[in-house]
Tab-separated table of C-alpha atoms in Angstrom:
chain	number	residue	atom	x	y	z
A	46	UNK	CA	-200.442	-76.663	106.851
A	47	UNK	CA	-197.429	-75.819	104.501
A	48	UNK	CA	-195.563	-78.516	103.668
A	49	UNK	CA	-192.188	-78.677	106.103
A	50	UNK	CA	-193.912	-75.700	108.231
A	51	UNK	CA	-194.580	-76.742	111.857
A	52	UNK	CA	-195.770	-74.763	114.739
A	53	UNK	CA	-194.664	-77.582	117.195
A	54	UNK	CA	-192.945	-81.178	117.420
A	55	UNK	CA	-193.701	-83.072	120.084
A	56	UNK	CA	-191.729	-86.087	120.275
A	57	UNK	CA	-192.698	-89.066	122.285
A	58	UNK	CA	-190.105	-90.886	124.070
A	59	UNK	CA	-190.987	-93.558	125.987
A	60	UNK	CA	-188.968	-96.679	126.159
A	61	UNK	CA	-185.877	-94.663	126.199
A	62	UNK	CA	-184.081	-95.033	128.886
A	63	UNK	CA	-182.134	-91.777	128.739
A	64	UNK	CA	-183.164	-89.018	127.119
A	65	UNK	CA	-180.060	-86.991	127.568
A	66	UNK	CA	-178.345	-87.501	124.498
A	67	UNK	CA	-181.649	-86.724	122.422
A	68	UNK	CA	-181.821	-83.502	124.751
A	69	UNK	CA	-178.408	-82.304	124.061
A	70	UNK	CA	-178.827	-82.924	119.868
A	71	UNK	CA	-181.812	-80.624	119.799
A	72	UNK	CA	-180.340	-78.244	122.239
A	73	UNK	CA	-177.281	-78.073	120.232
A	74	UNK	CA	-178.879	-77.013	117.058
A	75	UNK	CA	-180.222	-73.924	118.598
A	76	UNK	CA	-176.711	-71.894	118.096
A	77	UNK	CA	-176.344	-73.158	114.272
A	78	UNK	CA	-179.733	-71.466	113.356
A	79	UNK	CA	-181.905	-74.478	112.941
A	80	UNK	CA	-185.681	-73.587	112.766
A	81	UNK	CA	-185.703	-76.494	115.614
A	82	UNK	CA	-184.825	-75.039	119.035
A	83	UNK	CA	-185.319	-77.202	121.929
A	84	UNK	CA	-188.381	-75.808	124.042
A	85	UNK	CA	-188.195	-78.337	127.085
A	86	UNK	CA	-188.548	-81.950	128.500
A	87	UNK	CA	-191.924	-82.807	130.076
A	88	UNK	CA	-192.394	-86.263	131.608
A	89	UNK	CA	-195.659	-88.205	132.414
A	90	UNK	CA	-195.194	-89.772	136.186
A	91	UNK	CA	-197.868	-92.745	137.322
A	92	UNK	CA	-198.023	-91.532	140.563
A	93	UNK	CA	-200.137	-94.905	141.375
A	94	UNK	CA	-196.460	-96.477	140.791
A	95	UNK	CA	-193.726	-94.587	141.300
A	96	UNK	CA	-192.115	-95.468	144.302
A	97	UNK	CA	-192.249	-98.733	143.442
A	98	UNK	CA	-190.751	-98.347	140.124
A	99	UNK	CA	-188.020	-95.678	142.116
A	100	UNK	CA	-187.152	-98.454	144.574
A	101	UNK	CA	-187.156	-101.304	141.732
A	102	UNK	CA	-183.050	-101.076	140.879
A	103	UNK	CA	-182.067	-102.992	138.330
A	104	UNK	CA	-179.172	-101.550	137.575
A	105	UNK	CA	-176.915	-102.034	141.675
A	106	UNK	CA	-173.658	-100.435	140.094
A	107	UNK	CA	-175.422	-97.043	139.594
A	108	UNK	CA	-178.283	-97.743	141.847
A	109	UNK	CA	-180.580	-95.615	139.517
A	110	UNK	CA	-183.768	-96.564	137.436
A	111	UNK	CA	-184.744	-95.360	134.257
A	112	UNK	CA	-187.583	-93.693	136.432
A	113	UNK	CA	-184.812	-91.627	138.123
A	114	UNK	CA	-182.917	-90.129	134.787
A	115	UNK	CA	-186.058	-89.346	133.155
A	116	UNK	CA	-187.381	-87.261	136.712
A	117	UNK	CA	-183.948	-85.699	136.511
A	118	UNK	CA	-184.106	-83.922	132.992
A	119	UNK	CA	-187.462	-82.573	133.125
A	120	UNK	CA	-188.541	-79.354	133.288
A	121	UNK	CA	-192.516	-80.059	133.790
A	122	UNK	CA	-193.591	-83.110	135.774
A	123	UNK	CA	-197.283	-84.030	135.243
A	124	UNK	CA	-198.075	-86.115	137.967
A	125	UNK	CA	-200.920	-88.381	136.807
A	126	UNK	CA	-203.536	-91.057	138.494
A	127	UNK	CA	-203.806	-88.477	141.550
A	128	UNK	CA	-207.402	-89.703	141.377
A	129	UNK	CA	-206.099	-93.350	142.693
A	130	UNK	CA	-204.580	-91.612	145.740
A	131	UNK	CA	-205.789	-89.872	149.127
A	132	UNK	CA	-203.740	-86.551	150.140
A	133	UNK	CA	-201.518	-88.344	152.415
A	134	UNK	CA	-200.179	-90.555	149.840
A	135	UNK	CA	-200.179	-87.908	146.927
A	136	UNK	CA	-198.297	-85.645	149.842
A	137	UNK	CA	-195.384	-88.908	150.099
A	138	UNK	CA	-195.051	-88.774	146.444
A	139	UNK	CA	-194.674	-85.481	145.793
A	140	UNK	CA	-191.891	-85.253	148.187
A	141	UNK	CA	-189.915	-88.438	146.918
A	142	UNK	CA	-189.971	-86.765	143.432
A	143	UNK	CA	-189.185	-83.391	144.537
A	144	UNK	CA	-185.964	-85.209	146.357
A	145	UNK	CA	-185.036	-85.670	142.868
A	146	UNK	CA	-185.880	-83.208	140.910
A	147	UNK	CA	-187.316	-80.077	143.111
A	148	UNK	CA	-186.641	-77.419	140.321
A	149	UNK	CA	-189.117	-78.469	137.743
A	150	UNK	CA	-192.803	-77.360	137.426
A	151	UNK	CA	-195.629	-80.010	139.070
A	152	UNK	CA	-198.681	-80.459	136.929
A	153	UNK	CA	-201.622	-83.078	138.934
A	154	UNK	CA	-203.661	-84.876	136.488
A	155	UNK	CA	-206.322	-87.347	135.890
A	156	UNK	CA	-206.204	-89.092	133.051
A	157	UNK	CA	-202.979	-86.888	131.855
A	158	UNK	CA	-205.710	-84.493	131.688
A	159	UNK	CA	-204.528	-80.575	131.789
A	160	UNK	CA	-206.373	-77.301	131.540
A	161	UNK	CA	-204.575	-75.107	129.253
A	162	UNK	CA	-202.382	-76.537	126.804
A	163	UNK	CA	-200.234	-73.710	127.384
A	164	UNK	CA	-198.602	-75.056	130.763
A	165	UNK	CA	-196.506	-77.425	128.572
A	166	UNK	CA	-195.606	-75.237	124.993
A	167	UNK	CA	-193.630	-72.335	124.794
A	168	UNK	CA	-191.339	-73.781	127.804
A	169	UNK	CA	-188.299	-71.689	126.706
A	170	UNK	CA	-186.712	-73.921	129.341
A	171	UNK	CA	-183.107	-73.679	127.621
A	172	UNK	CA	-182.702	-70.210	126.006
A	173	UNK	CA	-182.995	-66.507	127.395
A	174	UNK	CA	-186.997	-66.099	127.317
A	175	UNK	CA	-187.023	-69.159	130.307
A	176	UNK	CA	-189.356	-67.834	133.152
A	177	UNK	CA	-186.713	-66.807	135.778
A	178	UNK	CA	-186.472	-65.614	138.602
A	179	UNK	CA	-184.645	-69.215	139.788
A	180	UNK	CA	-186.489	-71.007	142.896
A	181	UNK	CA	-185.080	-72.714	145.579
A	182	UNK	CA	-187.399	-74.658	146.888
A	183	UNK	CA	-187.384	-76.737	150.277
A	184	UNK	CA	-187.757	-80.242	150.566
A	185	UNK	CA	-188.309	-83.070	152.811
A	186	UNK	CA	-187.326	-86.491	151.180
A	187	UNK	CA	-183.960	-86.369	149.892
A	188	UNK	CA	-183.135	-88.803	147.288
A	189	UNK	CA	-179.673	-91.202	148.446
A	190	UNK	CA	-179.001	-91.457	144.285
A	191	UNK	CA	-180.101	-88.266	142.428
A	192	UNK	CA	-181.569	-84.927	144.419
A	193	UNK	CA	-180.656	-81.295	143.450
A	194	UNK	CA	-178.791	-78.608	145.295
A	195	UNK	CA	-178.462	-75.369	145.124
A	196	UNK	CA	-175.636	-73.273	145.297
A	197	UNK	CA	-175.411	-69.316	146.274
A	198	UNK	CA	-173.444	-67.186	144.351
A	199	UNK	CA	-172.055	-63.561	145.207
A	200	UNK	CA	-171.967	-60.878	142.411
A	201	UNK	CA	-168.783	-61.575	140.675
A	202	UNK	CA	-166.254	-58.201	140.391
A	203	UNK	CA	-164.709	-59.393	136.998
A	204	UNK	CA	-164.394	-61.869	133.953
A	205	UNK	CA	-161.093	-63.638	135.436
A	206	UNK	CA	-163.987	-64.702	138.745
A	207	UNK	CA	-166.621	-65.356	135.835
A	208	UNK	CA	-163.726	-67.462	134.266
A	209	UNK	CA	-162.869	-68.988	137.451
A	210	UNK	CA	-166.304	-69.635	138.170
A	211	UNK	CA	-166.391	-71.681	134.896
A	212	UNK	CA	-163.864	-73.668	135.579
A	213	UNK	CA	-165.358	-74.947	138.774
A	214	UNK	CA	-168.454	-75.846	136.433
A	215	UNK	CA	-166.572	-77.244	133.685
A	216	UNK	CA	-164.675	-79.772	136.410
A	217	UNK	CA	-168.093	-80.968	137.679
A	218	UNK	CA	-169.928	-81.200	133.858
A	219	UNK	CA	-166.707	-82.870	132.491
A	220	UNK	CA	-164.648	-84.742	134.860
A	221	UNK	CA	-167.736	-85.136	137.366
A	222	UNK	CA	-165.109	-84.112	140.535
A	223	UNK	CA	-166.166	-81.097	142.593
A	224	UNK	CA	-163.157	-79.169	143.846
A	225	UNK	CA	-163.057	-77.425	147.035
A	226	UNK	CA	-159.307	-76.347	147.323
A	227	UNK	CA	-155.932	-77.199	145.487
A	228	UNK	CA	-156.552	-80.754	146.152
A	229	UNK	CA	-159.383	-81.421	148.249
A	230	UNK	CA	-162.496	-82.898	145.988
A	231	UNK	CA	-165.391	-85.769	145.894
A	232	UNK	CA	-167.311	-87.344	142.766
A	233	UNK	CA	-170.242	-86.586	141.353
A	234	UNK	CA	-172.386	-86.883	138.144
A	235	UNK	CA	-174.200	-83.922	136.726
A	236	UNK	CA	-177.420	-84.303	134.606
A	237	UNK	CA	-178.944	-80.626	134.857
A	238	UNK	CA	-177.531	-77.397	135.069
A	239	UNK	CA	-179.191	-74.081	135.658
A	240	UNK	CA	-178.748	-70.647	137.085
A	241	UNK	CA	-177.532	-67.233	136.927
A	242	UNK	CA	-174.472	-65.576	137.087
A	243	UNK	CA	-174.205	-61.663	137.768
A	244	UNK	CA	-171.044	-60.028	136.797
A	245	UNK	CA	-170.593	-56.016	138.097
A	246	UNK	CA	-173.810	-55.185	136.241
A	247	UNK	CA	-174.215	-57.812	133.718
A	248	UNK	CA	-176.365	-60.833	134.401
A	249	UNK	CA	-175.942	-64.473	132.807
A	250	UNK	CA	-178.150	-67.305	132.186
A	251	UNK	CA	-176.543	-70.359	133.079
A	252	UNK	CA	-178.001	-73.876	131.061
A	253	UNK	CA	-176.468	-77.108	131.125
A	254	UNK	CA	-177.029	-81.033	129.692
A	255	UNK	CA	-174.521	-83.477	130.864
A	256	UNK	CA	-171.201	-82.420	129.821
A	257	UNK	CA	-172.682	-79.706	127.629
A	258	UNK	CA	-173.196	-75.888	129.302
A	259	UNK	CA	-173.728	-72.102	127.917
A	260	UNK	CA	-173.710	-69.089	129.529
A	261	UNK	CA	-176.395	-66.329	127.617
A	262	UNK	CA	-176.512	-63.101	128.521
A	263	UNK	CA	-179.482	-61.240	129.607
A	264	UNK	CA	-181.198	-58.037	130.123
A	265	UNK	CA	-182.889	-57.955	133.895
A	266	UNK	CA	-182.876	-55.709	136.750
A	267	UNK	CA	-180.851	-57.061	139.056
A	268	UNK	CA	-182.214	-55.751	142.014
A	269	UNK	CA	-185.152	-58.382	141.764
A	270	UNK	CA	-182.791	-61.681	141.286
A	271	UNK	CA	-179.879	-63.263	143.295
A	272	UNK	CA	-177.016	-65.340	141.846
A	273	UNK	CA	-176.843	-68.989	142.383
A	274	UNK	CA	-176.321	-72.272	140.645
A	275	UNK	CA	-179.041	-75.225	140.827
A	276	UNK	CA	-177.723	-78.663	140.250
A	277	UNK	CA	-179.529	-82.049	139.050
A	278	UNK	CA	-177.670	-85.190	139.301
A	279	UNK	CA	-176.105	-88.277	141.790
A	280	UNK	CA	-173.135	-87.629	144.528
A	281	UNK	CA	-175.104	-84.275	145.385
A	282	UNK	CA	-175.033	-82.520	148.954
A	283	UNK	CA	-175.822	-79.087	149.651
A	284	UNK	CA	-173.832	-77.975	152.329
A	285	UNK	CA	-170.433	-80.126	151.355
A	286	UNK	CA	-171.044	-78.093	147.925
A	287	UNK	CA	-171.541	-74.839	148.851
A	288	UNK	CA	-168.397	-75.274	151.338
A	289	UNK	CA	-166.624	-76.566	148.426
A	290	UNK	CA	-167.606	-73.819	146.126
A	291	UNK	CA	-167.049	-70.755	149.077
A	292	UNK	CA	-163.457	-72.003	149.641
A	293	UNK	CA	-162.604	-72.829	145.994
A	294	UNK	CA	-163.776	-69.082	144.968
A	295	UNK	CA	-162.800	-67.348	148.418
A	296	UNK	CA	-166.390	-66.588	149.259
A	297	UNK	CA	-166.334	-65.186	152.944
């Protein structure tokens, strides 16, 4: 290997109780040119454990564990120690993890054991080459701190609905309110943020950490994809946030 030439960094995170802030530094070097991109955020889950360690709050103002922020920001789950579990019980966990994070990609290990090493490199999880079409999936457990919802969009007719569409967004990801009408709105806390966006003919990838969002443009036929928005964080309800988002953008 060439000194300072690397095909991949994988960087190894545990004890840190939220990764956000080292997501959103890699993430953000992607637009100044780095040779560092941000490919995605995989996270090891001892299935064994979990629900204990999901219903062991520490932390009663939030109500969250460290458990729950690190489900929420991944974009591969590899659920591990299925081998200490019968299908009933694997079937309970599954569902109480999908309640908080149902958009990301389950792996089921032994021994953090997978087949291809490909299921976990070349994620693209944050820039244009991401594996899309975007799935909404159903679940059963709902998480009462963080879950994700999913909004439906309609094809926007112009840049002042894209822009109004933003603004929406930019209310949730910065201020953390979600606003229904000229006054009517509720709190929440956004972690995740993905989606896409179809103006007239051109379609937009939608990616967002935290307070930090971009919208990239891509080249699909949109024939095969529907609009919609898919949301990761606490204060979350689906209908309540489609209703909000219909009546703040005049969807019929």
């Amino acid at each position: 290997m060439k000194k300072g030439v690397f095909d991949y960094i994988l960087l190894e995170t545990t004890g840190l109780a939220d990764i956000g802030p080292i997501v959103r530094m890699f993430w953000l070097d992607g637009p100044l040119e780095s040779s560092i991109y941000l490919d995605g955020v995989i996270t090891v889950i001892d299935c064994y454990n979990i629900i204990h360690i999901l219903d062991n709050v520490s932390d009663k103002k939030n109500n969250i564990t460290i458990a729950h922020l690190q489900i929420s920001h991944a974009d591969v789950l590899i659920m591990n120690k299925t081998d200490l579990l019968n299908e009933t019980q694997l079937g309970i966990i599954t569902e109480r993890v999908k309640g908080i994070n149902s958009d990301a990609k389950m792996i089921f290990t032994t021994y953090s054991k997978i087949d291809e090493v490909s299921v976990i490199l070349d994620l693209h999880a944050y820039d244009h080459q991401s594996v899309f079409p975007i799935e909404s999936r159903e679940i059963s457990y709902h998480d009462p701190n963080i879950t994700t919802a999913t909004v439906q969009l309609k094809v926007l007719e112009n840049e002042e609905q894209k822009s109004k569409l933003e603004h929406w967004i930019q209310l949730m990801l910065w201020e953390g309110q979600v606003l229904s009408g000229s006054s009517d709105q509720y709190l929440v806390e956004i972690y995740r943020l993905k989606g896409r966006v179809i103006v007239q003919n051109t379609s937009w990838l939608v990616q967002g950490v935290r307070e930090l969002y971009e919208f990239i443009p891509e080249s699909i036929s949109l024939n095969s994809v529907s609009p919609k928005l898919i949301f990761i964080g606490k204060g979350l309800f689906q209908i309540p946030l489609q209703n909000a988002l219909n009546t703040f953008m005049n969807f019929e």
